[in-house]
């Protein structure tokens, strides 16, 4: 059994994907070919944003708008500690400093803790609060009403890290449409994935959009060899855009299938485990179906026990960012971001993709319930 089975999706889209790849091989516009612009139009329409720009990865999708904000080392960007490394790394790459915020048991930013840390940062005076990166971890959109309220109060920008949440929605609004600017990833295993690295940036802000477009291509100005700022080579290649087009068409259908898988898991597991909480008004993209074990020992026993049965279980994430070696220079202690540390000891994720069938789900749950009962 595979943790994420991409083959089953390919079997469904094989003809369209192959034809699209062939088309690119024939027109030979491998960089910024027509498919890139077509995909950007489709993505803007899908998310309801005025602008959508594809780029080279989810990490660059975060870095590029952060570069547009022209941050300095003494500028602070608030980021959850319980997330993938790139959410915070992007802040450093853009020249600023991340300040880690705690998460709740729904794996999303703890807004009370966020406000507390903003206040403390202002009081200490070492860093100037500039922005918030809200991560839709495991596919669920954060409470952007509350995050927006805090951002307005302290005059901060909001960057939606939608790397795990393409196709998700909150109160009828699609992920990719929240905050001042949104970033997503098309890494193959994400809810909308290509066959390599890729990402996209979404915004409604005209000025930000023009900076993003410029930074994506070496800080381009009016002409091709006119450079008005420092940028990067952040383009998506045409082949990846051509591969994404048919996948975007079936994304909503796949999101529905993911709901069915998640509901089935929850039905079979809720008596033994703390099953994932979905906020009211949310449709999760279920990038991960993540459970909480009672303890670190039980979690590790589950991971090992399931591996013996040939069922892959992943731990996202075993180390909260405030305890990563790369962030030792910031001087955090384990208990400084307490719930993030606790979650990292107890979480484990089950195989999750739209094409997981009933027999597989039942088998996974039976094995899991057996191990948990020992
Ligand atoms: C995957 C991911 C990223 C980075 O995306 P890449 O395409 O791998 O660079 C950023 N943030 C989160 C939350 C992610 O899961």
mmCIF file with all atom_site columns, C-alpha atoms in Angstrom, residues 48-252:
data_model
loop_
_atom_site.group_PDB
_atom_site.id
_atom_site.type_symbol
_atom_site.label_atom_id
_atom_site.label_alt_id
_atom_site.label_comp_id
_atom_site.label_asym_id
_atom_site.label_entity_id
_atom_site.label_seq_id
_atom_site.pdbx_PDB_ins_code
_atom_site.Cartn_x
_atom_site.Cartn_y
_atom_site.Cartn_z
_atom_site.occupancy
_atom_site.B_iso_or_equiv
_atom_site.pdbx_formal_charge
_atom_site.auth_seq_id
_atom_site.auth_comp_id
_atom_site.auth_asym_id
_atom_site.auth_atom_id
_atom_site.pdbx_PDB_model_num
ATOM 1   C CA . UNK A 1 48  ? -11.569 34.007 -7.234  1.00 0.00 ? 48  UNK A CA 1
ATOM 2   C CA . UNK A 1 49  ? -8.405  36.126 -7.101  1.00 0.00 ? 49  UNK A CA 1
ATOM 3   C CA . UNK A 1 50  ? -7.609  38.988 -9.476  1.00 0.00 ? 50  UNK A CA 1
ATOM 4   C CA . UNK A 1 51  ? -4.050  37.724 -10.071 1.00 0.00 ? 51  UNK A CA 1
ATOM 5   C CA . UNK A 1 52  ? -2.479  34.253 -10.111 1.00 0.00 ? 52  UNK A CA 1
ATOM 6   C CA . UNK A 1 53  ? 1.202   33.761 -10.931 1.00 0.00 ? 53  UNK A CA 1
ATOM 7   C CA . UNK A 1 54  ? 2.735   30.325 -11.248 1.00 0.00 ? 54  UNK A CA 1
ATOM 8   C CA . UNK A 1 55  ? 6.269   29.836 -9.975  1.00 0.00 ? 55  UNK A CA 1
ATOM 9   C CA . UNK A 1 56  ? 9.020   27.271 -9.426  1.00 0.00 ? 56  UNK A CA 1
ATOM 10  C CA . UNK A 1 57  ? 7.937   25.827 -6.040  1.00 0.00 ? 57  UNK A CA 1
ATOM 11  C CA . UNK A 1 58  ? 5.793   26.390 -2.979  1.00 0.00 ? 58  UNK A CA 1
ATOM 12  C CA . UNK A 1 59  ? 8.857   27.728 -1.192  1.00 0.00 ? 59  UNK A CA 1
ATOM 13  C CA . UNK A 1 60  ? 9.402   30.364 -3.898  1.00 0.00 ? 60  UNK A CA 1
ATOM 14  C CA . UNK A 1 61  ? 5.675   31.122 -3.786  1.00 0.00 ? 61  UNK A CA 1
ATOM 15  C CA . UNK A 1 62  ? 6.271   32.210 -0.172  1.00 0.00 ? 62  UNK A CA 1
ATOM 16  C CA . UNK A 1 63  ? 9.656   33.868 -0.756  1.00 0.00 ? 63  UNK A CA 1
ATOM 17  C CA . UNK A 1 64  ? 8.567   36.018 -3.721  1.00 0.00 ? 64  UNK A CA 1
ATOM 18  C CA . UNK A 1 65  ? 5.748   37.959 -1.968  1.00 0.00 ? 65  UNK A CA 1
ATOM 19  C CA . UNK A 1 66  ? 7.911   38.253 1.163   1.00 0.00 ? 66  UNK A CA 1
ATOM 20  C CA . UNK A 1 67  ? 10.650  39.802 -1.017  1.00 0.00 ? 67  UNK A CA 1
ATOM 21  C CA . UNK A 1 68  ? 8.030   42.200 -2.380  1.00 0.00 ? 68  UNK A CA 1
ATOM 22  C CA . UNK A 1 69  ? 7.441   43.451 1.189   1.00 0.00 ? 69  UNK A CA 1
ATOM 23  C CA . UNK A 1 70  ? 11.150  44.510 1.357   1.00 0.00 ? 70  UNK A CA 1
ATOM 24  C CA . UNK A 1 71  ? 11.835  43.144 4.833   1.00 0.00 ? 71  UNK A CA 1
ATOM 25  C CA . UNK A 1 72  ? 14.870  43.641 7.042   1.00 0.00 ? 72  UNK A CA 1
ATOM 26  C CA . UNK A 1 73  ? 16.509  41.417 9.630   1.00 0.00 ? 73  UNK A CA 1
ATOM 27  C CA . UNK A 1 74  ? 14.865  43.341 12.469  1.00 0.00 ? 74  UNK A CA 1
ATOM 28  C CA . UNK A 1 75  ? 11.438  42.783 10.869  1.00 0.00 ? 75  UNK A CA 1
ATOM 29  C CA . UNK A 1 76  ? 9.425   39.977 12.453  1.00 0.00 ? 76  UNK A CA 1
ATOM 30  C CA . UNK A 1 77  ? 7.046   37.665 10.629  1.00 0.00 ? 77  UNK A CA 1
ATOM 31  C CA . UNK A 1 78  ? 4.865   35.471 12.844  1.00 0.00 ? 78  UNK A CA 1
ATOM 32  C CA . UNK A 1 79  ? 4.783   31.816 11.755  1.00 0.00 ? 79  UNK A CA 1
ATOM 33  C CA . UNK A 1 80  ? 3.423   28.675 13.403  1.00 0.00 ? 80  UNK A CA 1
ATOM 34  C CA . UNK A 1 81  ? 6.087   26.381 14.838  1.00 0.00 ? 81  UNK A CA 1
ATOM 35  C CA . UNK A 1 82  ? 4.039   23.302 13.945  1.00 0.00 ? 82  UNK A CA 1
ATOM 36  C CA . UNK A 1 83  ? 4.390   23.307 10.142  1.00 0.00 ? 83  UNK A CA 1
ATOM 37  C CA . UNK A 1 84  ? 6.738   22.332 7.329   1.00 0.00 ? 84  UNK A CA 1
ATOM 38  C CA . UNK A 1 85  ? 10.154  24.017 7.460   1.00 0.00 ? 85  UNK A CA 1
ATOM 39  C CA . UNK A 1 86  ? 9.589   26.115 4.300   1.00 0.00 ? 86  UNK A CA 1
ATOM 40  C CA . UNK A 1 87  ? 6.833   28.178 5.994   1.00 0.00 ? 87  UNK A CA 1
ATOM 41  C CA . UNK A 1 88  ? 9.500   29.807 8.188   1.00 0.00 ? 88  UNK A CA 1
ATOM 42  C CA . UNK A 1 89  ? 12.579  29.335 5.994   1.00 0.00 ? 89  UNK A CA 1
ATOM 43  C CA . UNK A 1 90  ? 10.968  31.663 3.436   1.00 0.00 ? 90  UNK A CA 1
ATOM 44  C CA . UNK A 1 91  ? 11.041  34.459 6.023   1.00 0.00 ? 91  UNK A CA 1
ATOM 45  C CA . UNK A 1 92  ? 14.809  34.081 6.446   1.00 0.00 ? 92  UNK A CA 1
ATOM 46  C CA . UNK A 1 93  ? 15.328  33.832 2.685   1.00 0.00 ? 93  UNK A CA 1
ATOM 47  C CA . UNK A 1 94  ? 13.504  37.163 2.344   1.00 0.00 ? 94  UNK A CA 1
ATOM 48  C CA . UNK A 1 95  ? 15.895  38.658 4.911   1.00 0.00 ? 95  UNK A CA 1
ATOM 49  C CA . UNK A 1 96  ? 13.604  38.863 7.960   1.00 0.00 ? 96  UNK A CA 1
ATOM 50  C CA . UNK A 1 97  ? 13.238  36.937 11.230  1.00 0.00 ? 97  UNK A CA 1
ATOM 51  C CA . UNK A 1 98  ? 10.491  34.410 12.041  1.00 0.00 ? 98  UNK A CA 1
ATOM 52  C CA . UNK A 1 99  ? 8.809   34.485 15.429  1.00 0.00 ? 99  UNK A CA 1
ATOM 53  C CA . UNK A 1 100 ? 7.163   31.192 16.271  1.00 0.00 ? 100 UNK A CA 1
ATOM 54  C CA . UNK A 1 101 ? 3.538   30.937 17.338  1.00 0.00 ? 101 UNK A CA 1
ATOM 55  C CA . UNK A 1 102 ? 1.721   28.016 18.937  1.00 0.00 ? 102 UNK A CA 1
ATOM 56  C CA . UNK A 1 103 ? -0.989  25.880 17.328  1.00 0.00 ? 103 UNK A CA 1
ATOM 57  C CA . UNK A 1 104 ? -4.168  24.381 18.698  1.00 0.00 ? 104 UNK A CA 1
ATOM 58  C CA . UNK A 1 105 ? -5.157  20.725 18.545  1.00 0.00 ? 105 UNK A CA 1
ATOM 59  C CA . UNK A 1 106 ? -6.831  21.400 15.177  1.00 0.00 ? 106 UNK A CA 1
ATOM 60  C CA . UNK A 1 107 ? -3.216  21.998 13.972  1.00 0.00 ? 107 UNK A CA 1
ATOM 61  C CA . UNK A 1 108 ? -3.959  25.637 13.100  1.00 0.00 ? 108 UNK A CA 1
ATOM 62  C CA . UNK A 1 109 ? -2.539  28.897 14.438  1.00 0.00 ? 109 UNK A CA 1
ATOM 63  C CA . UNK A 1 110 ? -3.555  29.731 18.009  1.00 0.00 ? 110 UNK A CA 1
ATOM 64  C CA . UNK A 1 111 ? -4.844  33.298 17.575  1.00 0.00 ? 111 UNK A CA 1
ATOM 65  C CA . UNK A 1 112 ? -4.669  34.124 21.295  1.00 0.00 ? 112 UNK A CA 1
ATOM 66  C CA . UNK A 1 113 ? -1.034  33.097 21.395  1.00 0.00 ? 113 UNK A CA 1
ATOM 67  C CA . UNK A 1 114 ? -0.418  35.066 18.181  1.00 0.00 ? 114 UNK A CA 1
ATOM 68  C CA . UNK A 1 115 ? -1.708  38.288 19.714  1.00 0.00 ? 115 UNK A CA 1
ATOM 69  C CA . UNK A 1 116 ? 0.270   37.649 22.875  1.00 0.00 ? 116 UNK A CA 1
ATOM 70  C CA . UNK A 1 117 ? 3.515   37.219 20.930  1.00 0.00 ? 117 UNK A CA 1
ATOM 71  C CA . UNK A 1 118 ? 2.869   40.335 18.857  1.00 0.00 ? 118 UNK A CA 1
ATOM 72  C CA . UNK A 1 119 ? 2.373   42.332 22.086  1.00 0.00 ? 119 UNK A CA 1
ATOM 73  C CA . UNK A 1 120 ? 5.553   40.855 23.624  1.00 0.00 ? 120 UNK A CA 1
ATOM 74  C CA . UNK A 1 121 ? 7.553   41.637 20.493  1.00 0.00 ? 121 UNK A CA 1
ATOM 75  C CA . UNK A 1 122 ? 6.412   45.251 20.556  1.00 0.00 ? 122 UNK A CA 1
ATOM 76  C CA . UNK A 1 123 ? 7.200   45.504 24.275  1.00 0.00 ? 123 UNK A CA 1
ATOM 77  C CA . UNK A 1 124 ? 10.713  44.041 23.848  1.00 0.00 ? 124 UNK A CA 1
ATOM 78  C CA . UNK A 1 125 ? 11.478  46.344 20.929  1.00 0.00 ? 125 UNK A CA 1
ATOM 79  C CA . UNK A 1 126 ? 14.122  44.138 19.280  1.00 0.00 ? 126 UNK A CA 1
ATOM 80  C CA . UNK A 1 127 ? 11.970  43.285 16.269  1.00 0.00 ? 127 UNK A CA 1
ATOM 81  C CA . UNK A 1 128 ? 9.303   45.206 14.387  1.00 0.00 ? 128 UNK A CA 1
ATOM 82  C CA . UNK A 1 129 ? 6.150   43.128 13.657  1.00 0.00 ? 129 UNK A CA 1
ATOM 83  C CA . UNK A 1 130 ? 5.477   43.177 9.910   1.00 0.00 ? 130 UNK A CA 1
ATOM 84  C CA . UNK A 1 131 ? 3.414   40.162 8.936   1.00 0.00 ? 131 UNK A CA 1
ATOM 85  C CA . UNK A 1 132 ? 1.716   36.865 9.684   1.00 0.00 ? 132 UNK A CA 1
ATOM 86  C CA . UNK A 1 133 ? 2.043   33.614 7.755   1.00 0.00 ? 133 UNK A CA 1
ATOM 87  C CA . UNK A 1 134 ? -1.088  31.550 8.429   1.00 0.00 ? 134 UNK A CA 1
ATOM 88  C CA . UNK A 1 135 ? -0.615  27.934 7.371   1.00 0.00 ? 135 UNK A CA 1
ATOM 89  C CA . UNK A 1 136 ? -3.611  25.834 6.319   1.00 0.00 ? 136 UNK A CA 1
ATOM 90  C CA . UNK A 1 137 ? -1.959  22.773 7.765   1.00 0.00 ? 137 UNK A CA 1
ATOM 91  C CA . UNK A 1 138 ? -3.089  19.326 6.590   1.00 0.00 ? 138 UNK A CA 1
ATOM 92  C CA . UNK A 1 139 ? -5.576  20.987 4.220   1.00 0.00 ? 139 UNK A CA 1
ATOM 93  C CA . UNK A 1 140 ? -7.796  23.042 6.480   1.00 0.00 ? 140 UNK A CA 1
ATOM 94  C CA . UNK A 1 141 ? -8.236  26.821 6.090   1.00 0.00 ? 141 UNK A CA 1
ATOM 95  C CA . UNK A 1 142 ? -7.398  28.901 9.194   1.00 0.00 ? 142 UNK A CA 1
ATOM 96  C CA . UNK A 1 143 ? -9.807  31.321 10.859  1.00 0.00 ? 143 UNK A CA 1
ATOM 97  C CA . UNK A 1 144 ? -8.935  34.261 8.602   1.00 0.00 ? 144 UNK A CA 1
ATOM 98  C CA . UNK A 1 145 ? -11.610 36.497 10.145  1.00 0.00 ? 145 UNK A CA 1
ATOM 99  C CA . UNK A 1 146 ? -9.792  36.459 13.456  1.00 0.00 ? 146 UNK A CA 1
ATOM 100 C CA . UNK A 1 147 ? -6.334  36.581 11.830  1.00 0.00 ? 147 UNK A CA 1
ATOM 101 C CA . UNK A 1 148 ? -7.484  39.553 9.728   1.00 0.00 ? 148 UNK A CA 1
ATOM 102 C CA . UNK A 1 149 ? -8.742  41.350 12.824  1.00 0.00 ? 149 UNK A CA 1
ATOM 103 C CA . UNK A 1 150 ? -5.354  40.941 14.538  1.00 0.00 ? 150 UNK A CA 1
ATOM 104 C CA . UNK A 1 151 ? -3.500  41.977 11.377  1.00 0.00 ? 151 UNK A CA 1
ATOM 105 C CA . UNK A 1 152 ? -5.507  45.201 11.086  1.00 0.00 ? 152 UNK A CA 1
ATOM 106 C CA . UNK A 1 153 ? -5.021  45.992 14.762  1.00 0.00 ? 153 UNK A CA 1
ATOM 107 C CA . UNK A 1 154 ? -1.221  45.807 14.448  1.00 0.00 ? 154 UNK A CA 1
ATOM 108 C CA . UNK A 1 155 ? -0.945  46.857 10.784  1.00 0.00 ? 155 UNK A CA 1
ATOM 109 C CA . UNK A 1 156 ? 0.516   43.545 9.564   1.00 0.00 ? 156 UNK A CA 1
ATOM 110 C CA . UNK A 1 157 ? 0.297   41.799 6.208   1.00 0.00 ? 157 UNK A CA 1
ATOM 111 C CA . UNK A 1 158 ? -1.260  38.326 6.034   1.00 0.00 ? 158 UNK A CA 1
ATOM 112 C CA . UNK A 1 159 ? 0.271   35.633 3.820   1.00 0.00 ? 159 UNK A CA 1
ATOM 113 C CA . UNK A 1 160 ? -1.854  32.494 3.429   1.00 0.00 ? 160 UNK A CA 1
ATOM 114 C CA . UNK A 1 161 ? 0.368   29.400 3.173   1.00 0.00 ? 161 UNK A CA 1
ATOM 115 C CA . UNK A 1 162 ? -1.997  27.289 1.079   1.00 0.00 ? 162 UNK A CA 1
ATOM 116 C CA . UNK A 1 163 ? 0.610   24.676 0.101   1.00 0.00 ? 163 UNK A CA 1
ATOM 117 C CA . UNK A 1 164 ? -1.522  21.891 1.586   1.00 0.00 ? 164 UNK A CA 1
ATOM 118 C CA . UNK A 1 165 ? -4.968  23.318 0.929   1.00 0.00 ? 165 UNK A CA 1
ATOM 119 C CA . UNK A 1 166 ? -5.686  23.755 -2.794  1.00 0.00 ? 166 UNK A CA 1
ATOM 120 C CA . UNK A 1 167 ? -9.342  22.865 -3.251  1.00 0.00 ? 167 UNK A CA 1
ATOM 121 C CA . UNK A 1 168 ? -10.222 23.529 0.397   1.00 0.00 ? 168 UNK A CA 1
ATOM 122 C CA . UNK A 1 169 ? -12.794 26.189 1.284   1.00 0.00 ? 169 UNK A CA 1
ATOM 123 C CA . UNK A 1 170 ? -14.041 28.225 4.228   1.00 0.00 ? 170 UNK A CA 1
ATOM 124 C CA . UNK A 1 171 ? -17.605 29.580 4.260   1.00 0.00 ? 171 UNK A CA 1
ATOM 125 C CA . UNK A 1 172 ? -17.806 29.013 0.510   1.00 0.00 ? 172 UNK A CA 1
ATOM 126 C CA . UNK A 1 173 ? -14.536 30.823 -0.275  1.00 0.00 ? 173 UNK A CA 1
ATOM 127 C CA . UNK A 1 174 ? -11.682 28.844 -1.804  1.00 0.00 ? 174 UNK A CA 1
ATOM 128 C CA . UNK A 1 175 ? -8.250  28.537 -0.279  1.00 0.00 ? 175 UNK A CA 1
ATOM 129 C CA . UNK A 1 176 ? -5.866  30.808 -2.152  1.00 0.00 ? 176 UNK A CA 1
ATOM 130 C CA . UNK A 1 177 ? -8.224  33.758 -1.694  1.00 0.00 ? 177 UNK A CA 1
ATOM 131 C CA . UNK A 1 178 ? -7.446  34.609 1.958   1.00 0.00 ? 178 UNK A CA 1
ATOM 132 C CA . UNK A 1 179 ? -5.163  37.318 3.299   1.00 0.00 ? 179 UNK A CA 1
ATOM 133 C CA . UNK A 1 180 ? -3.265  39.918 1.276   1.00 0.00 ? 180 UNK A CA 1
ATOM 134 C CA . UNK A 1 181 ? -1.489  37.244 -0.696  1.00 0.00 ? 181 UNK A CA 1
ATOM 135 C CA . UNK A 1 182 ? -1.547  33.429 -0.870  1.00 0.00 ? 182 UNK A CA 1
ATOM 136 C CA . UNK A 1 183 ? 1.102   30.872 -1.768  1.00 0.00 ? 183 UNK A CA 1
ATOM 137 C CA . UNK A 1 184 ? 0.597   27.289 -2.845  1.00 0.00 ? 184 UNK A CA 1
ATOM 138 C CA . UNK A 1 185 ? 2.755   24.329 -3.841  1.00 0.00 ? 185 UNK A CA 1
ATOM 139 C CA . UNK A 1 186 ? 2.287   21.842 -6.656  1.00 0.00 ? 186 UNK A CA 1
ATOM 140 C CA . UNK A 1 187 ? 4.808   19.349 -5.229  1.00 0.00 ? 187 UNK A CA 1
ATOM 141 C CA . UNK A 1 188 ? 3.536   15.960 -6.493  1.00 0.00 ? 188 UNK A CA 1
ATOM 142 C CA . UNK A 1 189 ? 2.115   14.810 -3.138  1.00 0.00 ? 189 UNK A CA 1
ATOM 143 C CA . UNK A 1 190 ? 0.086   17.973 -2.416  1.00 0.00 ? 190 UNK A CA 1
ATOM 144 C CA . UNK A 1 191 ? -3.696  18.010 -3.041  1.00 0.00 ? 191 UNK A CA 1
ATOM 145 C CA . UNK A 1 192 ? -3.015  19.599 -6.455  1.00 0.00 ? 192 UNK A CA 1
ATOM 146 C CA . UNK A 1 193 ? 0.352   18.322 -7.621  1.00 0.00 ? 193 UNK A CA 1
ATOM 147 C CA . UNK A 1 194 ? 2.395   18.373 -10.825 1.00 0.00 ? 194 UNK A CA 1
ATOM 148 C CA . UNK A 1 195 ? 5.202   15.980 -11.843 1.00 0.00 ? 195 UNK A CA 1
ATOM 149 C CA . UNK A 1 196 ? 8.061   18.021 -10.453 1.00 0.00 ? 196 UNK A CA 1
ATOM 150 C CA . UNK A 1 197 ? 8.362   21.222 -8.446  1.00 0.00 ? 197 UNK A CA 1
ATOM 151 C CA . UNK A 1 198 ? 5.892   24.046 -8.908  1.00 0.00 ? 198 UNK A CA 1
ATOM 152 C CA . UNK A 1 199 ? 3.869   26.647 -7.056  1.00 0.00 ? 199 UNK A CA 1
ATOM 153 C CA . UNK A 1 200 ? 1.593   29.649 -7.437  1.00 0.00 ? 200 UNK A CA 1
ATOM 154 C CA . UNK A 1 201 ? 0.979   33.039 -5.836  1.00 0.00 ? 201 UNK A CA 1
ATOM 155 C CA . UNK A 1 202 ? -2.451  34.705 -5.597  1.00 0.00 ? 202 UNK A CA 1
ATOM 156 C CA . UNK A 1 203 ? -3.387  38.291 -4.778  1.00 0.00 ? 203 UNK A CA 1
ATOM 157 C CA . UNK A 1 204 ? -5.947  41.023 -5.499  1.00 0.00 ? 204 UNK A CA 1
ATOM 158 C CA . UNK A 1 205 ? -3.429  43.834 -4.847  1.00 0.00 ? 205 UNK A CA 1
ATOM 159 C CA . UNK A 1 206 ? -2.302  45.601 -8.061  1.00 0.00 ? 206 UNK A CA 1
ATOM 160 C CA . UNK A 1 207 ? 0.972   46.954 -6.685  1.00 0.00 ? 207 UNK A CA 1
ATOM 161 C CA . UNK A 1 208 ? 1.957   43.710 -4.972  1.00 0.00 ? 208 UNK A CA 1
ATOM 162 C CA . UNK A 1 209 ? 1.067   41.789 -8.141  1.00 0.00 ? 209 UNK A CA 1
ATOM 163 C CA . UNK A 1 210 ? 3.387   43.863 -10.303 1.00 0.00 ? 210 UNK A CA 1
ATOM 164 C CA . UNK A 1 211 ? 6.267   43.393 -7.835  1.00 0.00 ? 211 UNK A CA 1
ATOM 165 C CA . UNK A 1 212 ? 5.629   39.642 -7.658  1.00 0.00 ? 212 UNK A CA 1
ATOM 166 C CA . UNK A 1 213 ? 5.687   39.390 -11.444 1.00 0.00 ? 213 UNK A CA 1
ATOM 167 C CA . UNK A 1 214 ? 8.961   41.299 -11.570 1.00 0.00 ? 214 UNK A CA 1
ATOM 168 C CA . UNK A 1 215 ? 10.680  39.367 -8.751  1.00 0.00 ? 215 UNK A CA 1
ATOM 169 C CA . UNK A 1 216 ? 9.714   36.052 -10.364 1.00 0.00 ? 216 UNK A CA 1
ATOM 170 C CA . UNK A 1 217 ? 11.974  36.914 -13.315 1.00 0.00 ? 217 UNK A CA 1
ATOM 171 C CA . UNK A 1 218 ? 15.171  38.483 -11.923 1.00 0.00 ? 218 UNK A CA 1
ATOM 172 C CA . UNK A 1 219 ? 13.488  41.709 -10.833 1.00 0.00 ? 219 UNK A CA 1
ATOM 173 C CA . UNK A 1 220 ? 12.593  42.537 -14.399 1.00 0.00 ? 220 UNK A CA 1
ATOM 174 C CA . UNK A 1 221 ? 11.588  46.113 -15.240 1.00 0.00 ? 221 UNK A CA 1
ATOM 175 C CA . UNK A 1 222 ? 10.209  47.389 -18.535 1.00 0.00 ? 222 UNK A CA 1
ATOM 176 C CA . UNK A 1 223 ? 12.322  45.250 -20.846 1.00 0.00 ? 223 UNK A CA 1
ATOM 177 C CA . UNK A 1 224 ? 13.943  41.849 -20.795 1.00 0.00 ? 224 UNK A CA 1
ATOM 178 C CA . UNK A 1 225 ? 17.416  43.077 -19.798 1.00 0.00 ? 225 UNK A CA 1
ATOM 179 C CA . UNK A 1 226 ? 16.182  45.854 -17.531 1.00 0.00 ? 226 UNK A CA 1
ATOM 180 C CA . UNK A 1 227 ? 16.410  44.852 -13.869 1.00 0.00 ? 227 UNK A CA 1
ATOM 181 C CA . UNK A 1 228 ? 14.886  47.189 -11.308 1.00 0.00 ? 228 UNK A CA 1
ATOM 182 C CA . UNK A 1 229 ? 15.215  45.082 -8.149  1.00 0.00 ? 229 UNK A CA 1
ATOM 183 C CA . UNK A 1 230 ? 16.806  41.851 -6.931  1.00 0.00 ? 230 UNK A CA 1
ATOM 184 C CA . UNK A 1 231 ? 14.656  38.899 -7.893  1.00 0.00 ? 231 UNK A CA 1
ATOM 185 C CA . UNK A 1 232 ? 15.182  35.259 -8.783  1.00 0.00 ? 232 UNK A CA 1
ATOM 186 C CA . UNK A 1 233 ? 14.580  32.686 -11.466 1.00 0.00 ? 233 UNK A CA 1
ATOM 187 C CA . UNK A 1 234 ? 11.220  31.629 -10.116 1.00 0.00 ? 234 UNK A CA 1
ATOM 188 C CA . UNK A 1 235 ? 9.272   30.547 -13.194 1.00 0.00 ? 235 UNK A CA 1
ATOM 189 C CA . UNK A 1 236 ? 7.266   27.354 -13.549 1.00 0.00 ? 236 UNK A CA 1
ATOM 190 C CA . UNK A 1 237 ? 8.171   25.355 -16.648 1.00 0.00 ? 237 UNK A CA 1
ATOM 191 C CA . UNK A 1 238 ? 5.595   24.855 -19.379 1.00 0.00 ? 238 UNK A CA 1
ATOM 192 C CA . UNK A 1 239 ? 5.499   21.057 -19.027 1.00 0.00 ? 239 UNK A CA 1
ATOM 193 C CA . UNK A 1 240 ? 4.348   21.329 -15.408 1.00 0.00 ? 240 UNK A CA 1
ATOM 194 C CA . UNK A 1 241 ? 1.629   23.815 -16.373 1.00 0.00 ? 241 UNK A CA 1
ATOM 195 C CA . UNK A 1 242 ? 0.427   21.452 -19.112 1.00 0.00 ? 242 UNK A CA 1
ATOM 196 C CA . UNK A 1 243 ? 0.313   18.573 -16.593 1.00 0.00 ? 243 UNK A CA 1
ATOM 197 C CA . UNK A 1 244 ? -1.604  20.669 -14.051 1.00 0.00 ? 244 UNK A CA 1
ATOM 198 C CA . UNK A 1 245 ? -4.370  21.756 -16.439 1.00 0.00 ? 245 UNK A CA 1
ATOM 199 C CA . UNK A 1 246 ? -6.293  18.437 -16.516 1.00 0.00 ? 246 UNK A CA 1
ATOM 200 C CA . UNK A 1 247 ? -5.599  17.908 -12.809 1.00 0.00 ? 247 UNK A CA 1
ATOM 201 C CA . UNK A 1 248 ? -7.155  21.272 -11.893 1.00 0.00 ? 248 UNK A CA 1
ATOM 202 C CA . UNK A 1 249 ? -10.281 20.299 -13.853 1.00 0.00 ? 249 UNK A CA 1
ATOM 203 C CA . UNK A 1 250 ? -10.953 17.330 -11.554 1.00 0.00 ? 250 UNK A CA 1
ATOM 204 C CA . UNK A 1 251 ? -9.781  18.948 -8.308  1.00 0.00 ? 251 UNK A CA 1
ATOM 205 C CA . UNK A 1 252 ? -13.286 19.583 -6.930  1.00 0.00 ? 252 UNK A CA 1
#
